[in-house]
Amino acid sequence: MKSLFLALFVIVVSYSVPAQIKKPQSPATKAPFAESLQAVVVTTKDWTATSGSARIYERGSRNSKWKSIGESFPVVVGRSGLAWAQDSAPEKATEFKKEGDGKAPAGMFPLTFVFGSAVKPEQLAFPYTRVESQTECVDDVRSNHYNKIVGRLQVGSFDWKSSEKMLEIGPQYDLGVFVAYNTYPVVRGNGSCIFLHVWKDASTPTSGCTAMERLNLERIVARLDAAKNPYLIQLTQDEHKALRKSWNLPK
């Protein structure tokens, strides 16, 4: 009888354990900026500045001119300023963002989903991830989940030793937007967990994200429309001027 029970137990375990191991999902296809009808433009004074300004823009079609939505507002960026994202950098670029460098990425990046500590707002027509006690953003470069927000109890395989436990961050992560930097594809060591989120205050920079007053973040979130392929454009003032025509950027 014991041997029969043991055999049944082994069979059940052999089927159930693999089913719990979930592989990371492949990244979705990146929508090109040419198809974007919505953008948040952030500019800083220079590469070492830790603060800047942001403004929301929209256009009616790919061939329409960009129009500003509302006034500009202040933001803070990485404690070490900005550095080029490798997939956005012009040929002249010599310094690129890396994991742990304290720099926010410069370039153009899709905004792919909103996250927050509350239930999804009824009026929000955009992908939403609720931040719970087991929600983590993995910044361990050795992990298969690097640069992904995961539910620790859902992924099955805990192959990381370093992550941001997002609910523990507090009010700064009560609302945020995932910036799809280093996502298409994910390159280990190029940087992770880049968000638009609520700032601590106007004088405290981030570890690489772009942060702002909650009211201004709510303005962004309220307008996000997946059908418009929203982007974050983040550059120094000089680079924005130099690239505006060739990249077809808002003024």
CSV table of C-alpha atoms in Angstrom, one decimal:
chain,number,residue,atom,x,y,z
A,1,MET,CA,0.0,0.0,0.0
A,2,LYS,CA,2.8,2.4,0.9
A,3,SER,CA,4.7,1.6,-2.3
A,4,LEU,CA,1.5,2.3,-4.3
A,5,PHE,CA,1.0,5.6,-2.6
A,6,LEU,CA,4.7,6.5,-3.2
A,7,ALA,CA,4.4,5.7,-6.9
A,8,LEU,CA,1.3,7.9,-7.2
A,9,PHE,CA,3.1,10.7,-5.4
A,10,VAL,CA,6.1,10.6,-7.7
A,11,ILE,CA,3.8,10.7,-10.8
A,12,VAL,CA,1.9,13.7,-9.5
A,13,VAL,CA,5.0,15.6,-8.6
A,14,SER,CA,6.7,14.8,-12.0
A,15,TYR,CA,3.7,16.4,-13.8
A,16,SER,CA,3.0,19.3,-11.4
A,17,VAL,CA,6.5,20.7,-10.8
A,18,PRO,CA,7.4,21.5,-14.5
A,19,ALA,CA,4.0,23.1,-14.8
A,20,GLN,CA,4.9,25.6,-12.1
A,21,ILE,CA,8.1,26.8,-13.9
A,22,LYS,CA,7.2,29.6,-16.2
A,23,LYS,CA,9.7,31.0,-18.7
A,24,PRO,CA,9.9,34.8,-19.2
A,25,GLN,CA,7.7,36.0,-22.0
A,26,SER,CA,9.4,37.2,-25.2
A,27,PRO,CA,9.3,41.0,-25.7
A,28,ALA,CA,6.5,42.3,-27.8
A,29,THR,CA,7.4,43.9,-31.2
A,30,LYS,CA,8.5,47.5,-30.8
A,31,ALA,CA,6.2,50.0,-32.4
A,32,PRO,CA,8.4,52.5,-34.4
A,33,PHE,CA,8.4,56.1,-33.3
A,34,ALA,CA,7.2,57.1,-36.8
A,35,GLU,CA,3.8,55.5,-35.8
A,36,SER,CA,3.6,57.3,-32.5
A,37,LEU,CA,0.9,59.9,-32.0
A,38,GLN,CA,1.6,60.7,-28.4
A,39,ALA,CA,4.8,61.7,-26.7
A,40,VAL,CA,6.2,62.9,-23.4
A,41,VAL,CA,9.3,65.1,-24.1
A,42,VAL,CA,11.9,65.6,-21.4
A,43,THR,CA,14.8,67.9,-21.8
A,44,THR,CA,17.7,68.7,-19.4
A,45,LYS,CA,20.2,71.5,-19.6
A,46,ASP,CA,23.2,69.2,-20.2
A,47,TRP,CA,24.4,65.6,-19.6
A,48,THR,CA,25.1,66.1,-15.9
A,49,ALA,CA,21.9,67.9,-15.0
A,50,THR,CA,19.7,66.1,-12.6
A,51,SER,CA,16.5,68.1,-13.3
A,52,GLY,CA,14.7,69.2,-16.4
A,53,SER,CA,11.3,69.9,-17.8
A,54,ALA,CA,8.6,67.8,-19.5
A,55,ARG,CA,5.7,68.4,-21.8
A,56,ILE,CA,3.0,66.2,-23.3
A,57,TYR,CA,2.5,66.2,-27.1
A,58,GLU,CA,0.0,64.6,-29.5
A,59,ARG,CA,-0.6,64.6,-33.2
A,60,GLY,CA,-3.6,63.5,-35.3
A,61,SER,CA,-1.7,61.3,-37.8
A,62,ARG,CA,1.8,60.3,-38.7
A,63,ASN,CA,2.0,63.3,-41.1
A,64,SER,CA,0.5,65.9,-38.8
A,65,LYS,CA,2.4,68.4,-36.7
A,66,TRP,CA,3.0,67.7,-33.0
A,67,LYS,CA,0.9,69.9,-30.7
A,68,SER,CA,1.6,70.5,-27.0
A,69,ILE,CA,-1.0,69.5,-24.5
A,70,GLY,CA,-0.9,71.8,-21.5
A,71,GLU,CA,2.1,73.5,-19.9
A,72,SER,CA,5.5,72.1,-19.3
A,73,PHE,CA,6.3,70.9,-15.8
A,74,PRO,CA,9.5,70.1,-13.8
A,75,VAL,CA,11.0,66.6,-13.5
A,76,VAL,CA,14.1,65.0,-11.9
A,77,VAL,CA,16.3,62.4,-13.6
A,78,GLY,CA,19.2,60.2,-12.7
A,79,ARG,CA,21.6,61.4,-9.9
A,80,SER,CA,24.4,61.3,-12.5
A,81,GLY,CA,22.4,62.9,-15.3
A,82,LEU,CA,21.8,61.3,-18.7
A,83,ALA,CA,23.6,58.8,-20.9
A,84,TRP,CA,22.7,57.5,-24.3
A,85,ALA,CA,20.7,54.3,-24.8
A,86,GLN,CA,22.7,52.2,-27.3
A,87,ASP,CA,19.8,51.6,-29.6
A,88,SER,CA,19.0,55.4,-29.8
A,89,ALA,CA,22.4,56.9,-29.9
A,90,PRO,CA,23.8,58.7,-32.9
A,91,GLU,CA,27.2,57.6,-34.3
A,92,LYS,CA,29.1,60.3,-32.5
A,93,ALA,CA,28.0,58.9,-29.0
A,94,THR,CA,30.8,57.6,-26.9
A,95,GLU,CA,29.1,57.0,-23.5
A,96,PHE,CA,26.2,54.7,-22.9
A,97,LYS,CA,23.9,53.8,-20.1
A,98,LYS,CA,24.9,50.8,-17.9
A,99,GLU,CA,23.4,49.0,-15.0
A,100,GLY,CA,23.9,50.9,-11.7
A,101,ASP,CA,25.5,54.1,-13.2
A,102,GLY,CA,22.8,56.4,-11.8
A,103,LYS,CA,22.0,57.8,-15.2
A,104,ALA,CA,18.7,58.1,-16.9
A,105,PRO,CA,18.6,56.9,-20.5
A,106,ALA,CA,18.7,59.4,-23.4
A,107,GLY,CA,16.8,58.5,-26.6
A,108,MET,CA,13.3,57.5,-27.5
A,109,PHE,CA,11.4,54.7,-25.7
A,110,PRO,CA,7.8,53.3,-25.9
A,111,LEU,CA,5.6,53.6,-22.8
A,112,THR,CA,4.1,50.2,-22.5
A,113,PHE,CA,2.0,49.9,-19.3
A,114,VAL,CA,1.0,51.7,-16.1
A,115,PHE,CA,1.5,50.3,-12.6
A,116,GLY,CA,0.2,51.3,-9.2
A,117,SER,CA,-0.6,50.2,-5.7
A,118,ALA,CA,-4.3,50.6,-6.1
A,119,VAL,CA,-6.8,48.7,-8.3
A,120,LYS,CA,-6.9,49.7,-11.9
A,121,PRO,CA,-8.9,53.0,-12.3
A,122,GLU,CA,-12.1,52.4,-14.2
A,123,GLN,CA,-11.4,55.3,-16.6
A,124,LEU,CA,-7.9,54.0,-17.5
A,125,ALA,CA,-7.8,52.6,-21.0
A,126,PHE,CA,-4.2,51.3,-20.9
A,127,PRO,CA,-2.5,48.1,-19.8
A,128,TYR,CA,-2.2,48.1,-16.0
A,129,THR,CA,-0.2,46.1,-13.5
A,130,ARG,CA,-1.1,46.3,-9.8
A,131,VAL,CA,1.9,46.4,-7.5
A,132,GLU,CA,1.5,43.9,-4.6
A,133,SER,CA,3.7,42.5,-1.9
A,134,GLN,CA,5.3,40.0,-4.2
A,135,THR,CA,5.8,42.4,-7.2
A,136,GLU,CA,9.5,42.9,-8.0
A,137,CYS,CA,11.5,44.5,-10.8
A,138,VAL,CA,14.5,42.4,-11.4
A,139,ASP,CA,17.9,44.2,-11.7
A,140,ASP,CA,20.1,41.1,-11.4
A,141,VAL,CA,22.0,40.9,-14.7
A,142,ARG,CA,22.3,37.1,-14.3
A,143,SER,CA,18.6,36.5,-14.1
A,144,ASN,CA,16.4,35.4,-17.0
A,145,HIS,CA,13.9,38.0,-15.7
A,146,TYR,CA,16.3,40.9,-15.9
A,147,ASN,CA,14.6,44.2,-16.6
A,148,LYS,CA,11.1,42.7,-16.0
A,149,ILE,CA,8.4,43.4,-13.4
A,150,VAL,CA,7.3,40.0,-12.1
A,151,GLY,CA,5.2,38.5,-9.5
A,152,ARG,CA,7.5,36.4,-7.3
A,153,LEU,CA,4.9,33.7,-6.7
A,154,GLN,CA,3.9,33.5,-10.4
A,155,VAL,CA,7.2,33.1,-12.2
A,156,GLY,CA,8.1,29.8,-10.4
A,157,SER,CA,11.8,30.1,-10.9
A,158,PHE,CA,13.5,32.6,-8.5
A,159,ASP,CA,16.8,33.0,-10.3
A,160,TRP,CA,17.7,36.5,-9.1
A,161,LYS,CA,19.5,37.9,-6.0
A,162,SER,CA,18.8,41.5,-6.6
A,163,SER,CA,15.5,43.3,-7.3
A,164,GLU,CA,13.3,46.3,-6.4
A,165,LYS,CA,10.5,45.1,-4.1
A,166,MET,CA,8.1,47.7,-5.5
A,167,LEU,CA,5.5,48.0,-2.9
A,168,GLU,CA,8.2,48.7,-0.3
A,169,ILE,CA,9.4,51.7,-2.2
A,170,GLY,CA,6.2,53.5,-0.9
A,171,PRO,CA,4.5,56.6,-2.4
A,172,GLN,CA,7.0,57.0,-5.2
A,173,TYR,CA,5.8,53.8,-6.8
A,174,ASP,CA,2.1,54.3,-5.9
A,175,LEU,CA,1.7,55.2,-9.6
A,176,GLY,CA,4.1,54.8,-12.5
A,177,VAL,CA,4.6,54.1,-16.2
A,178,PHE,CA,7.0,51.4,-17.5
A,179,VAL,CA,9.6,52.9,-19.9
A,180,ALA,CA,10.5,50.2,-22.4
A,181,TYR,CA,14.2,51.0,-22.3
A,182,ASN,CA,16.5,48.0,-23.0
A,183,THR,CA,13.5,45.9,-23.9
A,184,TYR,CA,13.7,45.1,-27.6
A,185,PRO,CA,15.7,43.0,-26.8
A,186,VAL,CA,16.9,43.0,-23.2
A,187,VAL,CA,20.7,43.2,-23.1
A,188,ARG,CA,22.2,42.2,-19.8
A,189,GLY,CA,24.0,45.0,-18.1
A,190,ASN,CA,22.6,47.8,-20.1
A,191,GLY,CA,20.2,49.0,-17.4
A,192,SER,CA,16.9,48.0,-15.9
A,193,CYS,CA,13.7,49.1,-14.2
A,194,ILE,CA,13.3,52.5,-15.8
A,195,PHE,CA,10.0,54.2,-15.0
A,196,LEU,CA,8.1,57.5,-15.0
A,197,HIS,CA,7.1,57.7,-11.3
A,198,VAL,CA,6.3,60.1,-8.4
A,199,TRP,CA,9.2,62.1,-7.1
A,200,LYS,CA,10.4,62.2,-3.5
A,201,ASP,CA,10.7,66.0,-4.0
A,202,ALA,CA,11.8,68.5,-6.6
A,203,SER,CA,15.5,68.4,-5.5
A,204,THR,CA,16.1,64.7,-5.1
A,205,PRO,CA,17.2,62.9,-8.3
A,206,THR,CA,16.6,59.2,-9.0
A,207,SER,CA,18.8,56.2,-9.7
A,208,GLY,CA,17.9,56.4,-13.4
A,209,CYS,CA,14.2,57.0,-13.7
A,210,THR,CA,12.3,60.2,-14.5
A,211,ALA,CA,10.2,61.4,-11.6
A,212,MET,CA,7.7,64.2,-11.1
A,213,GLU,CA,4.9,65.6,-8.9
A,214,ARG,CA,2.1,63.1,-8.7
A,215,LEU,CA,-0.4,65.5,-10.3
A,216,ASN,CA,1.7,65.8,-13.4
A,217,LEU,CA,2.1,62.0,-13.6
A,218,GLU,CA,-1.6,61.6,-13.4
A,219,ARG,CA,-2.0,64.0,-16.3
A,220,ILE,CA,0.2,61.7,-18.4
A,221,VAL,CA,-1.5,58.5,-17.3
A,222,ALA,CA,-5.0,60.0,-18.0
A,223,ARG,CA,-4.0,60.6,-21.6
A,224,LEU,CA,-2.2,57.4,-22.4
A,225,ASP,CA,-3.7,55.6,-25.4
A,226,ALA,CA,-2.2,52.3,-26.5
A,227,ALA,CA,-3.6,52.9,-30.0
A,228,LYS,CA,-1.4,56.0,-30.2
A,229,ASN,CA,1.9,54.2,-29.3
A,230,PRO,CA,3.0,56.6,-26.7
A,231,TYR,CA,6.8,57.4,-26.4
A,232,LEU,CA,9.1,59.0,-23.9
A,233,ILE,CA,11.6,61.3,-25.7
A,234,GLN,CA,14.5,62.2,-23.3
A,235,LEU,CA,17.4,64.4,-24.4
A,236,THR,CA,19.6,67.3,-23.5
A,237,GLN,CA,18.4,70.6,-24.9
A,238,ASP,CA,21.3,70.7,-27.4
A,239,GLU,CA,20.7,67.2,-28.6
A,240,HIS,CA,17.0,67.9,-29.0
A,241,LYS,CA,17.7,70.9,-31.2
A,242,ALA,CA,20.3,68.9,-33.2
A,243,LEU,CA,18.0,65.9,-33.8
A,244,ARG,CA,14.6,67.6,-34.0
A,245,LYS,CA,14.3,67.6,-37.8
A,246,SER,CA,15.9,64.3,-38.6
A,247,TRP,CA,14.0,62.5,-35.8
A,248,ASN,CA,10.7,64.5,-36.5
A,249,LEU,CA,10.5,65.5,-32.8
A,250,PRO,CA,8.1,68.0,-31.3
A,251,LYS,CA,9.5,71.5,-31.0
